[in-house]
Amino acid sequence: MSLAKTGQPDRRLQPMATMPPIPVEELDDMLSRLRLTAIRDQLDNLLEEAARKELNLREALTWLCAAEIARKDQRRIAMAMSIAKFPFVRTLEGFEYEAQPSLDPGQIRELATCRWVANGDTLLLLGPPGVGKTHLAVALGREAVSKGYTVQYVSAMELISTLARAHNQTALESRLSQYGKSKLLIIDELGYLPLEPDAAHLFFQLISRRYERGSVLITSNRPVMEWGEVFGDQVVATAILDRLLHHSHVLTIRGDSYRLREKRRSGLIKTSSAVSTSPATGEEGSP
């Protein structure tokens, strides 16, 4: 029989049937060593629940493992949500589809499966301010996190400013690498404010870095045919769109601002048309 350095028998090398009895008092230490902290912390309650359910040994073990996995999933999701840096909590259940009839709830449910993220596709959410683009972006980002994908959220202004500062400090490669790591990068509010002079070139480098490697979700109040004005360079904007639209989903929201909802309800503002127009084709239809 093999001896450990202490001169005592090494339990790891013994068949389970021949192992000597282990004091119950060691259970907590063993669970900690195995990093089964959920089982350790809830052991009495879990065993009581297993007894109430009259589970056999195999079923009870499955019950304990399920509790451990649930705890680890909760911690993983909480950590990933923190890393994503979402500005607030938004969910798809909380989105008011009746206020934006141009959106197809079925299409949003399909996007919530995150198959587009798995495929490295682009998602563009376009429309005027206040129609729920950021709400959908954050909600879909949270869905991606819950399905195990890494996500980063950043406003367009912060992104460009960060890349411009890194460029001036000869640290652009490092920043591009940072923004290229996550499976999904969410860029919010592109086109709302004037960009840095070199924004087009910096943005192009980022999109090229992520092209067919990771997904990008962009929200913008400007249709894609106006992105040349947004970036101040039609040629580079075309190159950016060429990559973004290659594998893409484009949703254009036509509706009134949520912020004007109370005025709409009071009759002070008439409800606008909810017809969606594809920015790529200019044809009316579902988003």
Short mmCIF file of C-alpha atoms in Angstrom, two decimals:
data_model
loop_
_atom_site.label_atom_id
_atom_site.label_comp_id
_atom_site.label_asym_id
_atom_site.label_seq_id
_atom_site.Cartn_x
_atom_site.Cartn_y
_atom_site.Cartn_z
CA MET A 1 0.00 0.00 0.00
CA SER A 2 1.34 3.43 -0.91
CA LEU A 3 2.31 5.75 1.94
CA ALA A 4 1.94 9.52 1.93
CA LYS A 5 4.84 11.74 3.10
CA THR A 6 3.37 11.62 6.61
CA GLY A 7 3.70 7.83 6.66
CA GLN A 8 -0.07 7.41 6.61
CA PRO A 9 -1.94 5.42 3.94
CA ASP A 10 -2.83 7.53 0.89
CA ARG A 11 -6.62 7.34 0.52
CA ARG A 12 -6.46 8.57 -3.08
CA LEU A 13 -4.88 5.28 -4.16
CA GLN A 14 -7.33 3.01 -2.36
CA PRO A 15 -10.54 1.56 -3.80
CA MET A 16 -13.58 3.19 -2.27
CA ALA A 17 -14.74 -0.11 -0.75
CA THR A 18 -11.47 -0.53 1.25
CA MET A 19 -11.18 3.06 2.49
CA PRO A 20 -11.46 3.43 6.27
CA PRO A 21 -14.46 5.34 7.69
CA ILE A 22 -14.10 9.12 7.45
CA PRO A 23 -15.35 11.28 10.34
CA VAL A 24 -18.46 13.26 9.42
CA GLU A 25 -16.78 16.33 10.93
CA GLU A 26 -14.44 16.38 7.92
CA LEU A 27 -17.28 16.84 5.45
CA ASP A 28 -17.22 20.65 5.47
CA ASP A 29 -13.47 20.69 4.86
CA MET A 30 -13.80 18.19 2.01
CA LEU A 31 -16.59 20.18 0.37
CA SER A 32 -14.47 23.33 0.67
CA ARG A 33 -11.48 21.54 -0.85
CA LEU A 34 -13.65 20.40 -3.75
CA ARG A 35 -15.03 23.95 -4.03
CA LEU A 36 -18.57 22.67 -3.57
CA THR A 37 -19.46 25.72 -1.54
CA ALA A 38 -23.18 25.75 -2.38
CA ILE A 39 -23.56 22.20 -1.07
CA ARG A 40 -21.45 23.08 1.98
CA ASP A 41 -23.41 26.23 2.81
CA GLN A 42 -26.86 24.66 2.28
CA LEU A 43 -26.13 21.05 3.22
CA ASP A 44 -28.61 20.65 6.09
CA ASN A 45 -31.46 22.28 4.15
CA LEU A 46 -30.68 20.30 1.02
CA LEU A 47 -30.57 16.99 2.88
CA GLU A 48 -33.82 17.80 4.66
CA GLU A 49 -35.46 18.62 1.33
CA ALA A 50 -34.11 15.41 -0.20
CA ALA A 51 -35.55 13.45 2.75
CA ARG A 52 -38.94 15.13 2.38
CA LYS A 53 -38.95 14.21 -1.30
CA GLU A 54 -37.94 10.65 -0.35
CA LEU A 55 -35.09 10.67 -2.84
CA ASN A 56 -32.83 7.67 -3.16
CA LEU A 57 -29.06 8.08 -2.98
CA ARG A 58 -28.57 8.72 -6.69
CA GLU A 59 -31.46 11.20 -6.80
CA ALA A 60 -30.17 12.98 -3.70
CA LEU A 61 -26.70 13.28 -5.25
CA THR A 62 -28.28 14.73 -8.40
CA TRP A 63 -30.22 17.18 -6.22
CA LEU A 64 -27.03 18.32 -4.48
CA CYS A 65 -25.12 18.71 -7.75
CA ALA A 66 -27.98 20.74 -9.25
CA ALA A 67 -27.81 23.13 -6.30
CA GLU A 68 -24.06 23.53 -6.77
CA ILE A 69 -24.38 24.20 -10.50
CA ALA A 70 -27.15 26.74 -9.89
CA ARG A 71 -24.94 28.65 -7.43
CA LYS A 72 -21.98 28.64 -9.81
CA ASP A 73 -24.19 29.81 -12.70
CA GLN A 74 -25.51 32.67 -10.56
CA ARG A 75 -21.99 33.77 -9.67
CA ARG A 76 -20.77 33.44 -13.26
CA ILE A 77 -23.67 35.52 -14.58
CA ALA A 78 -23.23 38.16 -11.87
CA MET A 79 -19.52 38.47 -12.68
CA ALA A 80 -20.17 38.61 -16.45
CA MET A 81 -22.87 41.27 -15.98
CA SER A 82 -20.39 43.36 -14.00
CA ILE A 83 -17.71 42.98 -16.67
CA ALA A 84 -20.20 43.94 -19.42
CA LYS A 85 -20.75 47.34 -17.75
CA PHE A 86 -24.38 47.72 -18.72
CA PRO A 87 -25.61 51.21 -17.74
CA PHE A 88 -28.79 49.80 -16.18
CA VAL A 89 -30.94 46.66 -16.02
CA ARG A 90 -33.37 46.15 -18.89
CA THR A 91 -35.18 42.96 -19.90
CA LEU A 92 -37.09 41.80 -22.95
CA GLU A 93 -40.08 41.10 -20.70
CA GLY A 94 -40.10 44.78 -19.77
CA PHE A 95 -40.20 46.06 -23.36
CA GLU A 96 -43.54 47.57 -24.42
CA TYR A 97 -44.11 46.12 -27.86
CA GLU A 98 -47.56 47.70 -28.12
CA ALA A 99 -45.88 51.12 -28.07
CA GLN A 100 -43.64 50.14 -31.03
CA PRO A 101 -45.83 48.14 -33.44
CA SER A 102 -43.12 48.26 -36.10
CA LEU A 103 -41.26 45.60 -34.12
CA ASP A 104 -42.08 41.93 -34.53
CA PRO A 105 -41.97 40.26 -31.09
CA GLY A 106 -41.26 36.95 -32.80
CA GLN A 107 -38.13 38.39 -34.37
CA ILE A 108 -36.96 39.69 -31.00
CA ARG A 109 -37.55 36.25 -29.46
CA GLU A 110 -35.43 34.73 -32.23
CA LEU A 111 -32.65 37.24 -31.52
CA ALA A 112 -32.93 36.34 -27.82
CA THR A 113 -31.79 32.79 -28.67
CA CYS A 114 -28.42 34.43 -29.47
CA ARG A 115 -27.80 32.26 -32.52
CA TRP A 116 -26.64 35.46 -34.25
CA VAL A 117 -24.03 35.90 -31.50
CA ALA A 118 -22.86 32.32 -31.93
CA ASN A 119 -22.50 32.97 -35.67
CA GLY A 120 -20.61 36.24 -35.19
CA ASP A 121 -23.29 38.30 -36.95
CA THR A 122 -23.96 42.04 -36.71
CA LEU A 123 -27.18 43.49 -35.31
CA LEU A 124 -28.13 47.09 -36.14
CA LEU A 125 -30.94 48.76 -34.18
CA LEU A 126 -31.92 51.97 -35.97
CA GLY A 127 -34.52 54.60 -35.25
CA PRO A 128 -35.19 58.02 -33.72
CA PRO A 129 -34.36 58.79 -30.09
CA GLY A 130 -36.50 57.29 -27.38
CA VAL A 131 -37.97 54.30 -29.22
CA GLY A 132 -36.25 51.65 -27.10
CA LYS A 133 -33.03 50.88 -28.98
CA THR A 134 -30.83 50.97 -25.90
CA HIS A 135 -33.41 49.00 -23.92
CA LEU A 136 -33.31 46.23 -26.53
CA ALA A 137 -29.52 46.37 -26.79
CA VAL A 138 -29.03 45.93 -23.05
CA ALA A 139 -31.75 43.28 -22.81
CA LEU A 140 -30.25 41.25 -25.67
CA GLY A 141 -26.81 41.69 -24.14
CA ARG A 142 -28.08 40.27 -20.86
CA GLU A 143 -29.59 37.33 -22.74
CA ALA A 144 -26.19 36.68 -24.30
CA VAL A 145 -24.52 36.75 -20.87
CA SER A 146 -27.08 34.31 -19.49
CA LYS A 147 -26.24 31.92 -22.33
CA GLY A 148 -22.55 32.00 -21.54
CA TYR A 149 -21.24 34.61 -24.00
CA THR A 150 -18.86 37.40 -22.99
CA VAL A 151 -20.28 40.88 -23.58
CA GLN A 152 -18.97 44.46 -23.48
CA TYR A 153 -21.18 47.56 -23.56
CA VAL A 154 -19.82 50.98 -24.49
CA SER A 155 -21.29 54.21 -25.84
CA ALA A 156 -20.03 55.28 -29.26
CA MET A 157 -18.60 58.51 -27.85
CA GLU A 158 -16.70 56.69 -25.10
CA LEU A 159 -15.43 54.10 -27.56
CA ILE A 160 -14.08 56.62 -30.06
CA SER A 161 -12.61 58.83 -27.34
CA THR A 162 -10.86 55.84 -25.78
CA LEU A 163 -9.45 54.69 -29.12
CA ALA A 164 -8.32 58.23 -30.02
CA ARG A 165 -6.57 58.63 -26.66
CA ALA A 166 -4.91 55.22 -27.06
CA HIS A 167 -3.78 56.18 -30.57
CA ASN A 168 -2.15 59.37 -29.26
CA GLN A 169 -0.41 57.36 -26.55
CA THR A 170 0.78 54.65 -28.99
CA ALA A 171 -1.43 52.13 -27.20
CA LEU A 172 -4.04 51.62 -29.90
CA GLU A 173 -3.21 47.95 -30.45
CA SER A 174 -3.81 47.20 -26.80
CA ARG A 175 -7.20 48.92 -26.83
CA LEU A 176 -8.27 47.23 -30.04
CA SER A 177 -7.32 43.91 -28.49
CA GLN A 178 -9.39 44.74 -25.41
CA TYR A 179 -12.48 45.57 -27.46
CA GLY A 180 -11.89 42.52 -29.62
CA LYS A 181 -11.94 39.94 -26.81
CA SER A 182 -15.65 39.68 -26.04
CA LYS A 183 -17.99 37.54 -28.13
CA LEU A 184 -20.44 40.48 -28.33
CA LEU A 185 -19.55 44.18 -28.38
CA ILE A 186 -22.47 46.60 -27.95
CA ILE A 187 -21.86 50.12 -29.29
CA ASP A 188 -24.66 52.45 -28.25
CA GLU A 189 -25.85 55.78 -29.66
CA LEU A 190 -23.73 56.09 -32.78
CA GLY A 191 -24.50 59.30 -34.64
CA TYR A 192 -25.98 61.37 -31.82
CA LEU A 193 -22.95 63.65 -31.35
CA PRO A 194 -20.02 64.74 -33.55
CA LEU A 195 -17.13 62.27 -33.49
CA GLU A 196 -13.37 62.71 -33.26
CA PRO A 197 -11.61 63.74 -36.51
CA ASP A 198 -10.03 60.28 -36.94
CA ALA A 199 -13.14 58.42 -35.79
CA ALA A 200 -13.78 56.74 -39.14
CA HIS A 201 -10.31 55.21 -39.34
CA LEU A 202 -10.33 54.12 -35.70
CA PHE A 203 -13.80 52.60 -36.02
CA PHE A 204 -12.79 50.83 -39.22
CA GLN A 205 -9.83 49.22 -37.47
CA LEU A 206 -12.07 47.97 -34.68
CA ILE A 207 -14.71 46.55 -37.03
CA SER A 208 -12.00 44.91 -39.14
CA ARG A 209 -10.54 43.36 -36.00
CA ARG A 210 -13.91 41.83 -35.07
CA TYR A 211 -15.05 40.95 -38.60
CA GLU A 212 -16.20 37.31 -38.70
CA ARG A 213 -14.65 36.76 -35.25
CA GLY A 214 -17.13 38.37 -32.89
CA SER A 215 -20.57 39.94 -33.00
CA VAL A 216 -21.30 43.66 -32.91
CA LEU A 217 -24.58 45.29 -31.89
CA ILE A 218 -24.87 48.97 -32.83
CA THR A 219 -27.70 51.37 -32.05
CA SER A 220 -28.00 54.57 -34.08
CA ASN A 221 -30.48 57.34 -34.76
CA ARG A 222 -29.14 57.65 -38.31
CA PRO A 223 -29.94 55.31 -41.23
CA VAL A 224 -26.88 53.63 -42.69
CA MET A 225 -26.98 55.75 -45.86
CA GLU A 226 -26.12 58.73 -43.63
CA TRP A 227 -23.14 57.12 -41.93
CA GLY A 228 -20.79 58.89 -44.32
CA GLU A 229 -21.92 62.12 -42.67
CA VAL A 230 -21.66 60.57 -39.22
CA PHE A 231 -18.01 59.60 -39.75
CA GLY A 232 -17.14 62.51 -42.03
CA ASP A 233 -15.65 60.11 -44.58
CA GLN A 234 -17.90 58.38 -47.13
CA VAL A 235 -15.20 56.01 -48.39
CA VAL A 236 -14.28 54.66 -44.94
CA ALA A 237 -17.95 54.56 -43.90
CA THR A 238 -18.67 52.38 -46.93
CA ALA A 239 -15.83 50.04 -45.97
CA ILE A 240 -17.19 49.82 -42.41
CA LEU A 241 -20.71 49.04 -43.64
CA ASP A 242 -19.38 46.49 -46.11
CA ARG A 243 -18.10 44.44 -43.18
CA LEU A 244 -20.99 45.11 -40.82
CA LEU A 245 -23.73 44.27 -43.32
CA HIS A 246 -22.08 41.12 -44.71
CA HIS A 247 -23.66 38.94 -42.00
CA SER A 248 -26.26 41.15 -40.41
CA HIS A 249 -29.72 41.69 -38.99
CA VAL A 250 -31.15 45.21 -39.34
CA LEU A 251 -34.13 46.40 -37.32
CA THR A 252 -35.54 49.88 -37.94
CA ILE A 253 -37.98 51.12 -35.31
CA ARG A 254 -40.57 53.66 -36.41
CA GLY A 255 -42.57 55.10 -33.55
CA ASP A 256 -42.90 57.79 -30.92
CA SER A 257 -40.51 58.31 -28.06
CA TYR A 258 -41.28 56.54 -24.79
CA ARG A 259 -40.41 59.82 -23.12
CA LEU A 260 -43.40 61.42 -24.81
CA ARG A 261 -45.69 58.56 -23.85
CA GLU A 262 -47.74 60.54 -21.34
CA LYS A 263 -48.29 63.36 -23.83
CA ARG A 264 -49.40 60.82 -26.41
CA ARG A 265 -51.85 59.31 -23.98
CA SER A 266 -53.24 62.72 -23.10
CA GLY A 267 -53.81 63.49 -26.79
CA LEU A 268 -51.33 66.37 -26.93
CA ILE A 269 -49.22 64.51 -29.53
CA LYS A 270 -50.54 62.36 -32.34
CA THR A 271 -49.08 58.87 -32.72
CA SER A 272 -46.63 58.66 -35.60
CA SER A 273 -46.65 55.98 -38.29
CA ALA A 274 -45.15 52.67 -37.24
CA VAL A 275 -43.97 51.59 -40.69
CA SER A 276 -40.48 50.12 -40.74
CA THR A 277 -38.13 50.90 -43.61
CA SER A 278 -35.07 48.82 -44.26
CA PRO A 279 -32.02 51.14 -44.42
CA ALA A 280 -30.32 48.76 -46.79
CA THR A 281 -33.07 48.67 -49.41
CA GLY A 282 -35.30 51.65 -48.62
CA GLU A 283 -38.32 49.38 -49.01
CA GLU A 284 -41.17 49.37 -46.56
CA GLY A 285 -41.89 46.19 -44.65
CA SER A 286 -41.29 44.37 -41.41
CA PRO A 287 -37.99 45.10 -39.68
#
